[in-house]
Tab-separated table of C-alpha atoms in Angstrom:
chain	number	residue	atom	x	y	z
H	1	MET	CA	-7.120	-5.161	-5.330
H	2	GLY	CA	-7.158	-5.609	-2.115
H	3	PHE	CA	-9.649	-8.925	-2.127
H	4	PHE	CA	-6.785	-10.745	-4.587
H	5	GLY	CA	-3.656	-9.772	-2.661
H	6	GLY	CA	-4.910	-12.308	-0.465
H	7	PRO	CA	-2.265	-14.547	-0.591
H	8	HIS	CA	0.112	-11.889	0.182
H	9	CYS	CA	-1.633	-10.364	2.781
H	10	ILE	CA	-1.058	-13.426	4.837
H	11	ALA	CA	2.554	-13.734	4.392
H	12	MET	CA	2.900	-9.765	5.285
H	13	CYS	CA	0.384	-10.244	7.897
H	14	GLY	CA	0.027	-13.801	8.947
H	15	GLY	CA	1.656	-14.109	12.210
H	16	VAL	CA	0.621	-11.300	13.880
H	17	CYS	CA	-2.877	-11.913	13.452
H	18	ASN	CA	-1.976	-15.580	14.724
H	19	PHE	CA	-0.599	-13.951	17.584
H	20	PHE	CA	-3.914	-11.868	18.595
H	21	ILE	CA	-5.816	-14.255	17.209
H	22	ASN	CA	-4.614	-16.734	20.140
H	23	GLN	CA	-4.891	-14.369	22.523
H	24	SER	CA	-8.366	-13.260	21.819
H	25	LYS	CA	-10.674	-12.448	19.540
H	26	SER	CA	-11.152	-8.548	21.204
H	27	LYS	CA	-7.300	-8.033	20.616
H	28	PHE	CA	-7.556	-9.470	17.016
H	29	PHE	CA	-10.186	-7.074	15.546
H	30	LEU	CA	-8.617	-3.826	18.175
H	31	PHE	CA	-5.550	-5.107	15.503
H	32	GLN	CA	-7.511	-4.915	12.850
H	33	LEU	CA	-9.706	-2.071	13.420
H	34	GLY	CA	-5.992	-0.233	13.987
H	35	ARG	CA	-4.944	-1.225	10.928
H	36	LEU	CA	-8.248	-0.415	9.048
H	37	LEU	CA	-8.185	3.552	10.333
H	38	GLY	CA	-4.517	3.627	9.526
H	39	TYR	CA	-4.628	2.874	6.128
H	40	GLY	CA	-8.084	5.220	6.137
H	41	LEU	CA	-5.321	8.449	7.091
H	42	LEU	CA	-2.657	7.686	5.434
H	43	GLY	CA	-5.030	7.311	2.136
H	44	PHE	CA	-6.725	11.224	4.174
H	45	VAL	CA	-2.818	12.416	4.120
H	46	ALA	CA	-1.906	10.931	0.761
H	47	ALA	CA	-4.815	13.060	-1.073
H	48	LEU	CA	-5.072	16.355	0.703
H	49	THR	CA	-1.084	16.593	0.605
H	50	LEU	CA	-0.899	15.129	-3.130
H	51	ASN	CA	-3.553	17.671	-4.198
H	52	SER	CA	-2.107	20.901	-2.588
H	53	ILE	CA	1.295	19.953	-4.573
H	54	TYR	CA	-0.686	19.202	-8.298
H	55	GLU	CA	-2.027	22.603	-7.406
H	56	PHE	CA	0.788	24.598	-6.147
H	57	PHE	CA	2.344	22.546	-9.415
H	58	GLN	CA	0.060	23.472	-11.363
H	59	TYR	CA	-0.038	27.663	-11.569
H	60	SER	CA	3.995	27.145	-11.196
H	61	LEU	CA	5.373	26.230	-15.193
H	62	TYR	CA	9.051	25.403	-13.899
H	63	LEU	CA	7.756	23.360	-11.210
H	64	ARG	CA	6.290	20.820	-13.339
H	65	PRO	CA	8.633	18.661	-14.086
H	66	ILE	CA	9.364	17.670	-10.927
H	67	ARG	CA	6.212	15.814	-11.609
H	68	ILE	CA	7.115	14.568	-14.262
H	69	PHE	CA	10.229	13.159	-12.223
H	70	PHE	CA	7.339	11.652	-9.652
H	71	HIS	CA	5.651	9.862	-12.696
H	72	LEU	CA	8.919	8.573	-14.211
H	73	SER	CA	9.588	7.061	-10.876
H	74	ILE	CA	6.808	5.306	-10.111
H	75	ILE	CA	7.289	3.672	-13.337
H	76	ILE	CA	10.751	2.488	-12.998
H	77	TRP	CA	9.617	0.981	-9.103
H	78	GLY	CA	6.754	-0.391	-10.869
H	79	GLY	CA	8.245	-1.984	-13.720
H	80	TYR	CA	10.845	-3.732	-11.024
H	81	LEU	CA	7.837	-4.998	-9.673
H	82	ILE	CA	7.159	-6.844	-12.652
H	83	ILE	CA	10.351	-7.693	-13.267
H	84	TYR	CA	11.671	-9.079	-10.846
H	85	LEU	CA	8.575	-9.861	-8.673
H	86	GLN	CA	9.856	-7.623	-5.147
H	87	GLN	CA	10.569	-5.247	-3.730
H	88	PRO	CA	13.796	-3.009	-4.600
H	89	PRO	CA	16.250	-3.741	-2.474
H	90	VAL	CA	15.749	-0.790	-0.347
H	91	PHE	CA	12.478	-0.793	0.026
H	92	LYS	CA	12.814	-4.932	1.132
H	93	THR	CA	15.844	-4.145	3.237
H	94	PHE	CA	13.997	-0.962	5.386
H	95	SER	CA	10.335	-3.478	4.711
H	96	VAL	CA	12.612	-6.005	6.988
H	97	ASN	CA	13.801	-4.691	9.498
H	98	SER	CA	9.921	-2.410	10.246
H	99	SER	CA	8.531	-6.161	9.900
H	100	ARG	CA	11.693	-6.986	13.010
H	101	LEU	CA	10.382	-3.805	14.871
H	102	LEU	CA	6.677	-4.329	14.461
H	103	ASN	CA	6.960	-7.761	15.642
H	104	THR	CA	9.296	-7.597	18.670
H	105	LEU	CA	6.541	-4.650	19.448
H	106	LYS	CA	3.888	-7.482	19.509
H	107	PHE	CA	5.326	-9.212	22.443
H	108	HIS	CA	5.621	-6.377	24.269
H	109	ASN	CA	2.146	-5.652	25.499
H	110	ILE	CA	1.410	-2.902	23.030
H	111	ASN	CA	-2.159	-1.956	22.793
H	112	PRO	CA	-3.147	-4.058	19.494
H	113	PHE	CA	-5.152	-1.103	18.449
H	114	ILE	CA	-2.151	1.663	18.437
H	115	LEU	CA	0.204	-1.809	16.561
H	116	GLY	CA	-2.166	-1.941	13.627
H	117	ILE	CA	-1.644	1.837	13.278
H	118	LEU	CA	2.027	1.220	13.221
H	119	TRP	CA	1.510	-1.919	11.470
H	120	SER	CA	-0.278	0.706	8.333
H	121	LEU	CA	3.249	2.260	8.184
H	122	MET	CA	4.704	-1.151	7.023
H	123	PRO	CA	6.521	-0.833	3.572
H	124	CYS	CA	4.343	-3.003	1.120
H	125	ALA	CA	4.287	-2.855	-1.948
H	126	LEU	CA	-0.048	-3.326	-2.696
H	127	LEU	CA	-0.022	-0.642	-0.216
H	128	TYR	CA	1.893	1.349	-1.738
H	129	THR	CA	-0.086	1.045	-5.066
H	130	ALA	CA	-3.141	1.792	-3.476
H	131	LEU	CA	-1.300	4.699	-1.833
H	132	ILE	CA	-0.588	5.753	-5.468
H	133	MET	CA	-4.349	5.585	-6.529
H	134	ALA	CA	-5.698	7.690	-2.966
H	135	THR	CA	-3.140	10.159	-4.881
H	136	MET	CA	-5.087	10.596	-7.553
H	137	ALA	CA	-8.686	10.945	-5.599
H	138	SER	CA	-10.469	14.402	-5.783
H	139	SER	CA	-10.261	14.712	-2.510
H	140	ALA	CA	-8.887	14.242	1.651
H	141	ALA	CA	-12.230	11.908	1.769
H	142	GLN	CA	-12.490	9.969	-1.208
H	143	GLY	CA	-8.720	9.527	-0.550
H	144	PHE	CA	-9.398	8.075	3.060
H	145	PHE	CA	-12.148	5.949	2.014
H	146	ILE	CA	-9.827	4.202	-1.296
H	147	MET	CA	-7.849	3.025	1.529
H	148	ILE	CA	-10.965	1.645	3.681
H	149	ALA	CA	-11.678	-0.414	0.498
H	150	PHE	CA	-8.437	-1.884	0.350
H	151	GLY	CA	-8.149	-2.506	3.365
H	152	VAL	CA	-11.544	-4.158	3.857
H	153	GLY	CA	-10.508	-5.739	0.770
H	154	THR	CA	-7.285	-7.586	2.571
H	155	LEU	CA	-9.614	-8.402	5.972
H	156	PHE	CA	-11.162	-10.239	4.499
H	157	ALA	CA	-7.812	-13.362	4.304
H	158	LEU	CA	-6.743	-11.874	7.245
H	159	ILE	CA	-10.263	-13.316	8.863
H	160	SER	CA	-10.163	-16.518	6.731
H	161	LEU	CA	-6.481	-16.214	7.521
H	162	SER	CA	-6.382	-20.380	8.424
H	163	PHE	CA	-8.292	-21.819	5.963
H	164	ILE	CA	-6.700	-20.040	2.852
H	165	TRP	CA	-3.453	-21.213	4.371
H	166	ILE	CA	-4.765	-24.533	3.896
H	167	ILE	CA	-5.033	-23.953	0.216
H	168	PHE	CA	-2.477	-21.738	-0.658
H	169	LYS	CA	0.263	-23.659	1.841
H	170	ASN	CA	1.945	-25.072	-0.971
H	171	LYS	CA	1.166	-22.348	-3.467
H	172	ALA	CA	1.888	-19.558	-1.809
H	173	LYS	CA	5.085	-18.425	-3.056
H	174	SER	CA	3.382	-17.901	-6.265
H	175	TYR	CA	0.663	-16.330	-5.439
H	176	GLU	CA	2.452	-13.961	-3.950
H	177	GLY	CA	4.237	-13.126	-7.051
H	178	ILE	CA	1.461	-13.155	-8.675
H	179	CYS	CA	0.388	-10.310	-6.544
H	180	ILE	CA	3.498	-8.074	-6.792
H	181	ARG	CA	3.677	-7.964	-10.273
H	182	PHE	CA	-0.305	-6.942	-10.496
H	183	ALA	CA	0.775	-4.188	-8.528
H	184	GLY	CA	3.803	-3.064	-10.490
H	185	ILE	CA	1.508	-3.350	-13.586
H	186	ILE	CA	-1.332	-0.804	-11.719
H	187	LEU	CA	1.823	1.573	-10.492
H	188	VAL	CA	2.946	2.000	-14.151
H	189	THR	CA	-1.116	2.161	-15.411
H	190	CYS	CA	-1.264	4.954	-13.340
H	191	SER	CA	1.834	6.905	-13.436
H	192	ILE	CA	1.270	6.262	-17.307
H	193	TRP	CA	-1.679	8.056	-17.079
H	194	GLY	CA	-0.665	10.432	-14.684
H	195	MET	CA	1.768	11.993	-16.631
H	196	LEU	CA	-0.059	11.864	-19.696
H	197	MET	CA	-2.646	14.228	-17.525
H	198	THR	CA	0.037	16.641	-16.633
H	199	LEU	CA	1.643	16.524	-20.089
H	200	LYS	CA	-1.974	17.084	-21.508
H	201	LEU	CA	-2.016	20.810	-18.167
H	202	ASP	CA	0.916	22.446	-20.790
H	203	LYS	CA	1.913	21.173	-24.545
H	204	ASN	CA	4.388	23.686	-23.816
H	205	LEU	CA	6.397	22.420	-20.959
H	206	PHE	CA	9.777	21.597	-22.392
H	207	CYS	CA	9.324	24.786	-24.549
């Protein structure tokens, strides 16, 4: 998913990558290393948290509807991505503000490794989709490596930025739309599966 989301990653992270490439290769790779570690930590925390909540809900019948509501919310979110090919307005506003803040930080001599970790917090449809997959991992370690794998996939596009941009510069918008729709489909699919598993745990949930 990270690999095929290359055009979207270029649109989101291309500017800061170009900034560090123009400064030095070491700063560029420090930024990428921080970004990968940030993704991994997000996956670790997401999987650990959701597994703990899952175990808690599993033994508490009255709290299980919250899991259903969570999955329904993700399905609606994914459906919005599929139909409109963009984030919901609230996420879009947050994403724009976060992007401006992080792009400002890069000009204030902040360590590229630290900036890479912070960059992993930027709102992104593909990132959120990968995180949803990480939450379904059987352990926190698996969640960590799922997100690392996602980050490595995006790394190909960002390392090959200049060459890919020449190829996709006239079609970047259409490819970005395809990537967002793909992310939405995965969100909906994973959430439907998660909801069905929840209902399977107790067929008398709403009785």
